[in-house]
Coordinates of C-alpha atoms in Angstrom, one line a residue:
Chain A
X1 CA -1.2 1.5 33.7
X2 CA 1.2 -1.0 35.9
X3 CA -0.4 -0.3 39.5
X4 CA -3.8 -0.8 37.5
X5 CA -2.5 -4.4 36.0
X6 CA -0.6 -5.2 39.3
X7 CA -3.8 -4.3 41.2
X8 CA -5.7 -6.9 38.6
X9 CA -2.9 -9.4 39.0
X10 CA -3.2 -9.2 42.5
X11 CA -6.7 -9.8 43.1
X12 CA -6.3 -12.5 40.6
X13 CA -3.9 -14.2 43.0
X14 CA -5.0 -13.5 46.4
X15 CA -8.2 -15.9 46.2
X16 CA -6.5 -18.4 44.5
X17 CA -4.9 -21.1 46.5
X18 CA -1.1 -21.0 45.5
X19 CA -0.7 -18.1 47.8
X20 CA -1.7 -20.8 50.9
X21 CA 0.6 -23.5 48.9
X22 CA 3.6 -21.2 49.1
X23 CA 3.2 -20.3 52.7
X24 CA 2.7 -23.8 53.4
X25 CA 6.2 -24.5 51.6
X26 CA 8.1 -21.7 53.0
X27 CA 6.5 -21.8 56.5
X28 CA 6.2 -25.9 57.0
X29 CA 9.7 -26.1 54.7
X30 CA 11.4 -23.5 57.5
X31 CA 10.2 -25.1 61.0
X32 CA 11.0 -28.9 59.4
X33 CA 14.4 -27.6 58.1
X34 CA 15.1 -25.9 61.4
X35 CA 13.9 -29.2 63.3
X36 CA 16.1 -31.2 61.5
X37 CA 19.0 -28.9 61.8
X38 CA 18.6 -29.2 65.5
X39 CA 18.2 -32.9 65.9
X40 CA 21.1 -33.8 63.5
X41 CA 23.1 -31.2 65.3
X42 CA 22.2 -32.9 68.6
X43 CA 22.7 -36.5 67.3
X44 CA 26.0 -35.1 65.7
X45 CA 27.4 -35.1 69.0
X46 CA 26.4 -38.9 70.2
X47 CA 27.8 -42.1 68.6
X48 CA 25.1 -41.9 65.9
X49 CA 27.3 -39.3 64.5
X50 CA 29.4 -41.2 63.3
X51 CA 27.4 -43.5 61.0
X52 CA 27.9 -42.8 57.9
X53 CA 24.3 -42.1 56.7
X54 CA 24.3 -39.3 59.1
X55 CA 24.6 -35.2 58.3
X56 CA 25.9 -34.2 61.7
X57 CA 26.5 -30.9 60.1
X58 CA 23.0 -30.3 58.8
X59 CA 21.8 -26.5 57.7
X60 CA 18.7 -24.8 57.6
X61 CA 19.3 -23.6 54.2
X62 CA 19.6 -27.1 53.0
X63 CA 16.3 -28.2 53.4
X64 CA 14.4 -24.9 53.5
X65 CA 15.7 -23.1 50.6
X66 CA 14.7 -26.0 47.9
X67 CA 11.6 -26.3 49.4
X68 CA 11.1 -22.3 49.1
X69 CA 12.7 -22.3 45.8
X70 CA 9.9 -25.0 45.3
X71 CA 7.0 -22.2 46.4
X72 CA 8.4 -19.6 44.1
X73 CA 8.3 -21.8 41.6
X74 CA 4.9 -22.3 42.0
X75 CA 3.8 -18.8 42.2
X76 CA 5.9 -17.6 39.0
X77 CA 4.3 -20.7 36.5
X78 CA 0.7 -19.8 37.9
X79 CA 1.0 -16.1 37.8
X80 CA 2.7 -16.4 33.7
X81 CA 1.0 -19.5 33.3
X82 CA -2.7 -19.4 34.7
X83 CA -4.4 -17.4 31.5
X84 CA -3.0 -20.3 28.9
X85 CA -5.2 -22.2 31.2
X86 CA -8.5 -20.7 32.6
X87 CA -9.3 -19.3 29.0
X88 CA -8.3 -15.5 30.2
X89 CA -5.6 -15.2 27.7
X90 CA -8.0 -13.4 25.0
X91 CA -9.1 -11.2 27.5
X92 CA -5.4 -10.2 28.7
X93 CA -4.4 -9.9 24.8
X94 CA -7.3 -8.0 23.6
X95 CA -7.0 -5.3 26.9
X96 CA -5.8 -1.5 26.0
X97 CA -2.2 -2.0 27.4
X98 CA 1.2 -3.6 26.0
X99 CA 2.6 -7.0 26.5
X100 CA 5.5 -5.6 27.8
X101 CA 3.3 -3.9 30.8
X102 CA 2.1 -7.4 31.3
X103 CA 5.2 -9.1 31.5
X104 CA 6.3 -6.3 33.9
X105 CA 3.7 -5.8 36.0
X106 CA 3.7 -10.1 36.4
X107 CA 7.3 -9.8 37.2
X108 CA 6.7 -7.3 39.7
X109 CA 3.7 -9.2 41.6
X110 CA 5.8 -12.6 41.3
X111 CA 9.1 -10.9 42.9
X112 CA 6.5 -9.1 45.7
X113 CA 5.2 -12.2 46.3
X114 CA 8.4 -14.4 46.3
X115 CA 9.9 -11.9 48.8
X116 CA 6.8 -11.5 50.9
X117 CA 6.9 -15.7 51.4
X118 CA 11.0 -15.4 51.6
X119 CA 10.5 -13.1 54.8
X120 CA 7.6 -15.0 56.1
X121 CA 9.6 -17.9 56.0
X122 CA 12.5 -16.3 57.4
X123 CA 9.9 -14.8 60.5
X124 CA 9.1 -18.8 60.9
X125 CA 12.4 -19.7 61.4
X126 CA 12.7 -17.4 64.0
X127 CA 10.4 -18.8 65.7
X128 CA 11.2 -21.9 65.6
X129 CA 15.1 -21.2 66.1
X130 CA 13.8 -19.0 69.4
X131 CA 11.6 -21.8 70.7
X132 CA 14.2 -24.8 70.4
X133 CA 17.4 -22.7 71.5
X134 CA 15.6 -23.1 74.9
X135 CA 16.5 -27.0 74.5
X136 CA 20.0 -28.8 75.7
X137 CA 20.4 -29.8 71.6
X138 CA 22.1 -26.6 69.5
X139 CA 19.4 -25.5 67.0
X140 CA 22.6 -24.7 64.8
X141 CA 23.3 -20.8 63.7
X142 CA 20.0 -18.8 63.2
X143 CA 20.0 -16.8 59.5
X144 CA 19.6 -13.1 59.3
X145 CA 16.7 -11.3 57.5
X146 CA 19.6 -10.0 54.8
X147 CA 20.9 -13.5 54.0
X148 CA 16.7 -14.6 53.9
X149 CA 16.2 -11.6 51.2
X150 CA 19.6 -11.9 49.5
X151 CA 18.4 -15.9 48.5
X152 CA 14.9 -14.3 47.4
X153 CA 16.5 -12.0 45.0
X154 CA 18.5 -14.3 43.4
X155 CA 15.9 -16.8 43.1
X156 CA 13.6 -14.5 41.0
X157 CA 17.0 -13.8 38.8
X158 CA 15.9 -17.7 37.6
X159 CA 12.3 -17.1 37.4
X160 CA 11.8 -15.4 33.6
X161 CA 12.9 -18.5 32.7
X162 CA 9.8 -20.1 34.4
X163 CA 7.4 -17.2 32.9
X164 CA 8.8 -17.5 29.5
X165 CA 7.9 -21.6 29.4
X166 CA 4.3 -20.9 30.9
X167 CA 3.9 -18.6 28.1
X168 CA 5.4 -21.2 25.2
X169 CA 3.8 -24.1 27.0
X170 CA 0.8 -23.0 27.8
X171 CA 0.3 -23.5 30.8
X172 CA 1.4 -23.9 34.5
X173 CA 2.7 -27.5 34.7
X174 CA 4.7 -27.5 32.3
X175 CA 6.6 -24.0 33.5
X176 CA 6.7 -25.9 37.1
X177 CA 8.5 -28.8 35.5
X178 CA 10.9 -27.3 33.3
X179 CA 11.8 -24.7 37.0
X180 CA 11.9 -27.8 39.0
X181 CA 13.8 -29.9 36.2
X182 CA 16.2 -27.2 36.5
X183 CA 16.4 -26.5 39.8
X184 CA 17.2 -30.4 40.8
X185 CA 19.7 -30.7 38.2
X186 CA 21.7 -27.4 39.4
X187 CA 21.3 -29.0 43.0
X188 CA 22.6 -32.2 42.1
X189 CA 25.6 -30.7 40.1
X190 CA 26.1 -28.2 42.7
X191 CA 29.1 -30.3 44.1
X192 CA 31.3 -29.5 41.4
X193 CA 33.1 -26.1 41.4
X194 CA 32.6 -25.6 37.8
X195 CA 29.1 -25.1 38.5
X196 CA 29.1 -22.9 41.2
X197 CA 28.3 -20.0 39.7
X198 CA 25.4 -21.8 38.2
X199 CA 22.5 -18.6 39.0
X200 CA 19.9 -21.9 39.8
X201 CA 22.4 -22.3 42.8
X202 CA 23.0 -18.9 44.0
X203 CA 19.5 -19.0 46.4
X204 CA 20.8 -21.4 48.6
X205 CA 24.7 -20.5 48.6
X206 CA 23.4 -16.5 49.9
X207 CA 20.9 -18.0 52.2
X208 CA 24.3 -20.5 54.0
X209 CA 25.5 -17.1 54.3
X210 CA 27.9 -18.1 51.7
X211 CA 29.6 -15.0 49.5
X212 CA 28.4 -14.9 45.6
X213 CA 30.8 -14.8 42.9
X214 CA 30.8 -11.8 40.6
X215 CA 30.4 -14.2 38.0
X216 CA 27.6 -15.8 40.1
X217 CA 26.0 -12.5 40.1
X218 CA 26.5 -11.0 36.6
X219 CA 25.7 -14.9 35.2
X220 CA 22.1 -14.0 37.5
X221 CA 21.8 -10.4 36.1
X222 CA 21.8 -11.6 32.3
X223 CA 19.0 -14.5 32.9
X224 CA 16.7 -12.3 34.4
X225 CA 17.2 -9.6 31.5
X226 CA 17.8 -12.1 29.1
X227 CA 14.4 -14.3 30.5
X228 CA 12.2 -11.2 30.7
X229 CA 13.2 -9.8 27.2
X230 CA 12.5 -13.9 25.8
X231 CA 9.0 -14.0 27.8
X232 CA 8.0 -10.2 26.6
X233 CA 9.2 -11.8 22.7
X234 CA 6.9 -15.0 23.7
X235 CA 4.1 -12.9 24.7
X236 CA 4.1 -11.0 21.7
X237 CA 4.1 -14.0 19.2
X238 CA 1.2 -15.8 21.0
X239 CA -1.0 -17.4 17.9
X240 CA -4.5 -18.2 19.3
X241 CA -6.2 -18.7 16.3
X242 CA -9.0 -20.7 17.8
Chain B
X1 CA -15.4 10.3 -1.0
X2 CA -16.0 6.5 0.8
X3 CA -14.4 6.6 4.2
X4 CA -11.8 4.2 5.4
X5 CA -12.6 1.4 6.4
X6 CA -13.4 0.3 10.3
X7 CA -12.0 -3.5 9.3
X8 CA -10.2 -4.5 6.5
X9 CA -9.2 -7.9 5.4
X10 CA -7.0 -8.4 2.5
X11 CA -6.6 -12.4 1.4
X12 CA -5.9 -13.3 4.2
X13 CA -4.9 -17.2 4.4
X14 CA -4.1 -19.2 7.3
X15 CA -3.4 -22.8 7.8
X16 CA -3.0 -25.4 10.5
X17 CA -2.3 -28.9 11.0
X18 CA -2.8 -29.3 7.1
X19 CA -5.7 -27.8 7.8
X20 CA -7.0 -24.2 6.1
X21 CA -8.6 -21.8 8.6
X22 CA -8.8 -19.1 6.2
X23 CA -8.7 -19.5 2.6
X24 CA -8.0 -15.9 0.9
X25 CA -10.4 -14.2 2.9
X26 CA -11.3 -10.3 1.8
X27 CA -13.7 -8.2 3.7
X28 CA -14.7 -4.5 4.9
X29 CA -16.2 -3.5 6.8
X30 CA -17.5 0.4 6.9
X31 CA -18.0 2.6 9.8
X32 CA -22.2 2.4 11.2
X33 CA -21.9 -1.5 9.3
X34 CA -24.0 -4.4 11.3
X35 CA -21.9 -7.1 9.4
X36 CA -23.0 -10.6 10.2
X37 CA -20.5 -13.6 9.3
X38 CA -22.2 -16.4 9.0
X39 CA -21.4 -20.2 8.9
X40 CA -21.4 -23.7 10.3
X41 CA -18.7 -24.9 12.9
X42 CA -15.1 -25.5 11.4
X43 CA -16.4 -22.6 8.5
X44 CA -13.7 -20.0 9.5
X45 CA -15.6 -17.3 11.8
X46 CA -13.3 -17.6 14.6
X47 CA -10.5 -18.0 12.6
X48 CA -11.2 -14.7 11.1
X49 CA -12.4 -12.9 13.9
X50 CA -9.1 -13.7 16.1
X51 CA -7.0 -12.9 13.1
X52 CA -8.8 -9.0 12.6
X53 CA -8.4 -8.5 16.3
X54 CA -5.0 -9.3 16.6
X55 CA -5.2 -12.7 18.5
X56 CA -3.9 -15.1 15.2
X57 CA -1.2 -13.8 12.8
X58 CA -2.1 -14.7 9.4
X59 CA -0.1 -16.7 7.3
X60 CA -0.5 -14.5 3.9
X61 CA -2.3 -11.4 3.2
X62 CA -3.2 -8.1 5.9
X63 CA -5.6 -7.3 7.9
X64 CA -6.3 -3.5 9.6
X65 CA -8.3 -2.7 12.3
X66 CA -9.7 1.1 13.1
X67 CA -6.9 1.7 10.6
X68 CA -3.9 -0.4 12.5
X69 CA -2.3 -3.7 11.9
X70 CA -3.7 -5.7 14.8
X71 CA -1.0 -7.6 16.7
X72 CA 0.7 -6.3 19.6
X73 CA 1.7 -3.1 18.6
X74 CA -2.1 -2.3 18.2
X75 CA -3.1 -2.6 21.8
X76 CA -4.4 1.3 22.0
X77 CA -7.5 -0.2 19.6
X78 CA -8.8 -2.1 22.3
X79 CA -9.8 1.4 24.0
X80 CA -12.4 1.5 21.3
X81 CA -13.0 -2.1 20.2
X82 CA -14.7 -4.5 22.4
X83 CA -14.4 -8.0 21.7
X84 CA -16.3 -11.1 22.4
X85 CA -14.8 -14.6 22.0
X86 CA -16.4 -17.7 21.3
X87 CA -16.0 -19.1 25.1
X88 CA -15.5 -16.3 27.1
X89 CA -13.7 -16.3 29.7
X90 CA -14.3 -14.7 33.0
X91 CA -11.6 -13.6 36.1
X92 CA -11.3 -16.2 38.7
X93 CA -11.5 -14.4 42.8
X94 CA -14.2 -11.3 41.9
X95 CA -17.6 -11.0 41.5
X96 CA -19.2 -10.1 37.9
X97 CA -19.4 -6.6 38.5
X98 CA -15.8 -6.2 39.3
X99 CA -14.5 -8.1 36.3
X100 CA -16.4 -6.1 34.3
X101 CA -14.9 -2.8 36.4
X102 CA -11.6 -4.4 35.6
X103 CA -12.3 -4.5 32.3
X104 CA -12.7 -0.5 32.3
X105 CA -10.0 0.4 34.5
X106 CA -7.6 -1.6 32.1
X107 CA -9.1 0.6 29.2
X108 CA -8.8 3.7 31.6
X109 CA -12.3 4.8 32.1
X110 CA -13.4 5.4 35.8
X111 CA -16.7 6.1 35.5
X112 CA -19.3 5.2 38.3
X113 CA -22.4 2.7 36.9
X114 CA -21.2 2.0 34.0
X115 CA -20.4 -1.6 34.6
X116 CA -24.4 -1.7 36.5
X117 CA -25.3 -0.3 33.4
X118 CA -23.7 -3.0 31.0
X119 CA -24.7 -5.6 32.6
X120 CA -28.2 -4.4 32.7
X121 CA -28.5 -4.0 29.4
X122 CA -27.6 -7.5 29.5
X123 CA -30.1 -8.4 32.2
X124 CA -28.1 -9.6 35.0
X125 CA -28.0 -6.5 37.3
X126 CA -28.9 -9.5 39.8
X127 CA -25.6 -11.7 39.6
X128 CA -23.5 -8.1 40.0
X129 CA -22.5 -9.6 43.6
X130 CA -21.7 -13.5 42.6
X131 CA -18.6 -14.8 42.1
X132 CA -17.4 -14.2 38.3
X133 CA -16.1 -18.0 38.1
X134 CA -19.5 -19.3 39.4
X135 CA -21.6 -18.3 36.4
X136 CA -22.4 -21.0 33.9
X137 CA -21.9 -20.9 30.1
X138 CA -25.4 -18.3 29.3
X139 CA -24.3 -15.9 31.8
X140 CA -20.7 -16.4 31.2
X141 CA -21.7 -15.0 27.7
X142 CA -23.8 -12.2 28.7
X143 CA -21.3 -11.1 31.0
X144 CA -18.8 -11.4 28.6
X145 CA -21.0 -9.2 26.1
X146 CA -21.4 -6.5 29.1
X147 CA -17.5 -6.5 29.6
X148 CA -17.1 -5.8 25.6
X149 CA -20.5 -3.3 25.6
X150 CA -18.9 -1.3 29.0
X151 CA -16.4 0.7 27.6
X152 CA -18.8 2.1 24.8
X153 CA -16.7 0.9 22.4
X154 CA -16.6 2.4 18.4
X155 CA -16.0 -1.0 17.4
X156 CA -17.7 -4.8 18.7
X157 CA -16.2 -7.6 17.3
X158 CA -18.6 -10.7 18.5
X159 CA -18.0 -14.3 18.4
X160 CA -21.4 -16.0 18.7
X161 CA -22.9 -13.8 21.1
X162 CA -26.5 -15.7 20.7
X163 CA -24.7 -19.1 20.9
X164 CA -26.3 -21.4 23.4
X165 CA -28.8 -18.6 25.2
X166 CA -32.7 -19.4 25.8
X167 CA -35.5 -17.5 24.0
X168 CA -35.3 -14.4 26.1
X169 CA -31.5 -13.9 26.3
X170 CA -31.3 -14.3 22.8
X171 CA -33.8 -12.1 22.5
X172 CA -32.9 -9.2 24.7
X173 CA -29.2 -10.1 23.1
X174 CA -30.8 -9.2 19.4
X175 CA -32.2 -6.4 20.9
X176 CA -29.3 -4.5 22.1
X177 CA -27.2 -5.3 18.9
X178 CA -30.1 -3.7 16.7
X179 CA -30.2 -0.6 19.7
X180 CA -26.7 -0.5 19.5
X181 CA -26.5 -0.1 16.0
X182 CA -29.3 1.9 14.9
X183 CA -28.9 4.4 18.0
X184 CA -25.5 4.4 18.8
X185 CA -24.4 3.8 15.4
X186 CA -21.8 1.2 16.7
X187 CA -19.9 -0.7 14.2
X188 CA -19.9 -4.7 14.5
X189 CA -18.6 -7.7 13.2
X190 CA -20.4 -10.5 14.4
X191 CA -19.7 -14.1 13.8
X192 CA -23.3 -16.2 14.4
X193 CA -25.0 -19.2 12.6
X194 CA -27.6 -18.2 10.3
X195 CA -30.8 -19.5 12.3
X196 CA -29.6 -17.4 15.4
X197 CA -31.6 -14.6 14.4
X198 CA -28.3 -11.4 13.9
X199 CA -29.0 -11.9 10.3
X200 CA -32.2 -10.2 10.4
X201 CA -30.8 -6.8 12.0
X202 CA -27.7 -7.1 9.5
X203 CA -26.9 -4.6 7.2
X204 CA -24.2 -6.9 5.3
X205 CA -24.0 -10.8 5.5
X206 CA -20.7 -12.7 4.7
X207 CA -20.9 -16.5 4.3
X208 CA -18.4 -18.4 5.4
X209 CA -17.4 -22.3 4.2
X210 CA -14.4 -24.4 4.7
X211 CA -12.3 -20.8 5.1
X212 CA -13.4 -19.4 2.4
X213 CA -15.8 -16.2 2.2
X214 CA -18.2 -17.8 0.0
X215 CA -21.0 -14.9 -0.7
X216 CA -21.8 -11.5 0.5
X217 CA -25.0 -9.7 0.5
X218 CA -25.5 -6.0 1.4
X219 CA -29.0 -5.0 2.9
X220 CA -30.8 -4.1 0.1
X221 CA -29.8 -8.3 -1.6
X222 CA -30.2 -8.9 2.0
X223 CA -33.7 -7.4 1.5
X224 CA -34.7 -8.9 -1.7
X225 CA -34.0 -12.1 -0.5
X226 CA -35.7 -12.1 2.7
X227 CA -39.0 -11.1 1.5
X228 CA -41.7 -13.7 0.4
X229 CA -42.1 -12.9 -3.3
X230 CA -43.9 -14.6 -6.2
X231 CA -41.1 -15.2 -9.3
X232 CA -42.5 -15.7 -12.7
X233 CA -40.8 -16.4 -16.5
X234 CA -43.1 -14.8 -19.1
X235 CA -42.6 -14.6 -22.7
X236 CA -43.0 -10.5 -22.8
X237 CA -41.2 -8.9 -20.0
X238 CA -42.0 -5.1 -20.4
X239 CA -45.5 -6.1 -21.4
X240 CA -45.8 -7.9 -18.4
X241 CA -44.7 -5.3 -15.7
X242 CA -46.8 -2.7 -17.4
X243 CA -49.7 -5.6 -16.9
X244 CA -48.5 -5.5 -13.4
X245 CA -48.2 -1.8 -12.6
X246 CA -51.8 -0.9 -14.7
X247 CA -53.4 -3.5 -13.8
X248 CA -52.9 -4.8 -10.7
X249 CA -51.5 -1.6 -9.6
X250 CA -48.2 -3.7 -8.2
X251 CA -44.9 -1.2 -8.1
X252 CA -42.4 -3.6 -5.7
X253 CA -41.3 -5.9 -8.6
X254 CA -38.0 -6.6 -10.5
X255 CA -37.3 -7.6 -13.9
X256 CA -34.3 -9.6 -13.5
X257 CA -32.3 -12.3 -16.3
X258 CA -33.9 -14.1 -18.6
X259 CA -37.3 -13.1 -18.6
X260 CA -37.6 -13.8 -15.3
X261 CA -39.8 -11.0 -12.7
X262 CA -39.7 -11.2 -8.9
X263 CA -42.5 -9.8 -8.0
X264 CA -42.6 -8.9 -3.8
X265 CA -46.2 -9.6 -2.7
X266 CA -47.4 -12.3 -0.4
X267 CA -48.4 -15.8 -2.4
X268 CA -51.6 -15.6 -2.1
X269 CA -51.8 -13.3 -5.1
X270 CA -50.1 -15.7 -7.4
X271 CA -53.1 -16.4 -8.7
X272 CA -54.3 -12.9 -9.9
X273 CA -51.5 -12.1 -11.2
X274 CA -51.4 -15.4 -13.4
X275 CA -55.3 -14.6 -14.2
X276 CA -53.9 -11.0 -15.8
X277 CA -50.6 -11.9 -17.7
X278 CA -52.5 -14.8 -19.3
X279 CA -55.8 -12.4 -20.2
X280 CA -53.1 -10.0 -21.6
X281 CA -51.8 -12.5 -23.9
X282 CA -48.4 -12.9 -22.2
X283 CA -47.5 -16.7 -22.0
X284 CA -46.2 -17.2 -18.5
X285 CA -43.6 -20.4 -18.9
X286 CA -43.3 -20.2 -14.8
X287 CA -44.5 -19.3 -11.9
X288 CA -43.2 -19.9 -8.3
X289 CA -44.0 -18.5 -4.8
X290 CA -41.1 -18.2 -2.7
X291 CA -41.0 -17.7 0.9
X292 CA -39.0 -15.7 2.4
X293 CA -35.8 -18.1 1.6
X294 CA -33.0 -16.0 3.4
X295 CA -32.5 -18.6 5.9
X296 CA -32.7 -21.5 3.6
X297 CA -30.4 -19.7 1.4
X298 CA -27.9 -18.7 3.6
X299 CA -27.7 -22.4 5.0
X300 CA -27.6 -23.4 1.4
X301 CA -24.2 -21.4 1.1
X302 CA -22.6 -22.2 4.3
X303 CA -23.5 -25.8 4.5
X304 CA -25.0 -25.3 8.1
X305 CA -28.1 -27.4 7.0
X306 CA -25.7 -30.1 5.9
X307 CA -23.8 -29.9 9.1
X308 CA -26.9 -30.5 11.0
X309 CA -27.9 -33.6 8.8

């Protein structure tokens, strides 16, 4: 019964044009990242350094991962989210199989997907990191395939949070807001230590190549089984009376 | 011994927005039952419909469905229930025949033609190649009958499946419901307006107004009121039907309150029939030829003709 849902939610989402708007994020989000890593690391060692608007010590992960964190977000709100919206809803609720199947087999397409762009992305960077270490500028430390899948994993520990608001919502945008709303106010507290083991801020700490607290990691565990448990509890009390 | 019900409705109430969907609602429906539920917009078809399937919870009362409380825990139904909603939807990214082979691989049945042969039925073998998400509203419908027909469910539960259609969909649309009645004894619930012609292959009628289930008529009401008939009041009722039967050799008549005998033959015999009470000596203190008033009556009661107004 889940390969025949996942095979339905695939085809759903192979024609539809989030899959192109994810690679664009993770693909454009990796070579940009990866070209401003290299030119801050090159200006870094001129007098522009030394302003004070200047990153000299610039990552990949800085730029890339939000952005990719930005395409995941997109995939999990229109995979949970989508039905609420086209009207498919009362076909998905009247089918033969339970709502927990649906919630699982939409968790399992969502984290295929979200690793499938988390590699592609990580292949661009390559790329990218191959083509400009030919240059005099440093293209700054390239990021192994295990730091690229460690950051996708944590980052769909966050997303039942995103599927359980497409589902109370109603829809995708408001899923994508409350995820980004979220994700930018992890970001921004991500300076203070307290927050560290924030799971919203894990993605980018594993993808620095950065060590995760086993706090950081339990805290990650419990949202994701916590968030599926809420979404498969949404799912069930869904009231479409007209 | 009466056998269970198919679909059971119990007082069922719902409200939203201060507004009463359902107003203690009862119902059932039996097993081989064409039931029609008839009403305007806003009457409480959907409302029902979505509740017995499992869609809505109601706020009071129960509902059962081949013997289960619909709701999530009731999702095995749906291998014999098909279900048709007011504005179905159809899968974005495959053509028509695939969604409806979706449809039947959800429900488990892999079983080569039978989506050709649903849509078919419905008449639009030809679109089995177009995108799904191209179709407008009339073939949106019909394909959204084929995915409910596909699976041949025990069980259709039919929001407006006429809604909208030209004369021949409508009409090949009237004609598989009666086919798949009659021959394949499938049970229905199907929520219509009463001009849209599933009244006529019926074998009960529920009117619905302002959420409340405001009549119900089984076929053989159904029957009596459909037919044109000539009513009269007469002063001696049991001299008048044997009048009737001796002399005019008329069987199909009813004596019903008050003096009152509905007679079932077309109008034009109003007149003979006066000519013979009266010769008899029975005083006839009315006479009226009625039409065929199902339609009118069934407006009547579900305020369709005063939504139209």
């Amino acid at each position: 019964m889940i390969t025949r849902l996942i095979r339905a939610e695939l085809a759903g989402l192979r024609r539809s044009l989030v899959v192109w708007l994810g690679m664009l994020l993770v693909v454009g989000g990796s070579v940009v990242a990866r070209l401003l890593a290299w030119l801050s690391n090159g200006i870094g060692r001129t007098e522009l350094g030394a302003l004070p608007f200047m990153r000299p010590d610039m990552r990949w992960s800085d730029a890339a991962i939000p952005l990719a964190l930005l395409a995941y977000l997109v995939v999990a709100s229109y995979v949970f989210g989508r039905d609420f919206e086209d009207g498919n809803i009362d076909l998905v609720l009247t089918s033969p199989v339970s709502r927990e199947a649906v919630v699982t087999a939409r968790m399992i397409v969502t984290a295929a997907s979200v690793l499938a762009l988390s590699l592609i992305g990580w292949a661009a960077d390559v790329a990218t990191h191959a083509i400009l270490a030919s240059s005099p500028l440093d293209p700054g430390p390239g990021i192994p395939a295990s730091a690229a899948i460690a950051s996708a994993l944590a980052a769909i520990g966050t997303l039942p949070v995103v599927a359980w608001a497409a589902i109370r919502f109603r829809g995708v945008l408001p899923a994508l807001g409350l995820g980004i709303g979220i994700q930018i106010t992890a970001l921004a507290l991500g300076g203070f230590a307290f927050v560290r083991f924030l799971p919203w801020l894990l993605p980018s700490t594993l993808a620095a190549g950065e060590g995760a607290s086993l706090l950081g990691l339990g805290l990650s565990a419990l949202l994701f089984a916590g968030g599926l448990v809420a979404t498969v509890r949404e799912l069930r009390a869904v009231d479409l009376f007209e | 011994m009466a056998s269970t019900p198919v679909i059971e409705a119990i007082r069922l109430t719902k409200a939203h927005a201060r507004r009463q969907l359902l107003d203690e609602v009862s119902l059932s429906v039996a097993r081989g039952d064409l039931y029609a539920l008839v009403g305007g917009a806003g009457s409480g078809k959907t409302a029902l419909l979505r509740a017995l399937v499992g869609l809505s919870y109601p706020d009071t009362g129960s509902a059962r469905i081949m013997g289960q409380v619909p709701g999530p825990g009731a999702y095995r139904v749906f291998q014999r229930v098909g279900f048709l909603s007011a504005d179905p939807p159809v899968r974005r990214g495959v053509s028509v025949r695939h969604d409806v082979e979706m449809g039947l691989s959800l429900a488990g049945i892999v079983e080569p033609g039978a989506a050709d042969r649903a849509l078919s039925l419905l008449g639009i073998q030809d679109l089995a190649e177009h995108p799904a998400a191209s179709l407008g509203d009339d073939d949106r419908r019909l394909l959204g009958i084929a995915r409910a027909i596909a699976p041949s469910p025990e069980l259709l539960v039919l929001d407006e499946p006429t809604r909208g259609l030209g004369g021949l969909e409508r009409r090949r649309v009237l004609d598989l419901l009666r086919m798949l009645s009659v021959e394949r004894e499938i049970t229905m619930i199907v929520a219509t307006r009463v001009a849209d012609g599933v009244v006529e292959s019926a074998s009960h009628v529920g009117v619905m107004r302002g959420g409340r289930l405001v009549a119900e008529f089984d076929r053989e009401g159904l029957r009596e009121r459909g037919r044109e008939h000539v009513e009269i009041v007469v002063s001696d009722p049991p001299r008048a039907a044997l009048v009737l039967e001796e002399r005019l050799g008329l069987t199909d008549f009813a004596v019903c309150q008050e003096r009152l005998i509905r007679i079932y033959v077309p109008g034009t015999r109003v007149s003979e029939i006066n000519s013979a009470l009266v010769a008899d000596g029975i005083e006839v203190t009315s006479l009226s030829v009625n039409a065929g008033a199902l339609v009118e009556l069934l407006e009547r009661l579900s305020g369709e003709g005063e939504a139209s107004q």
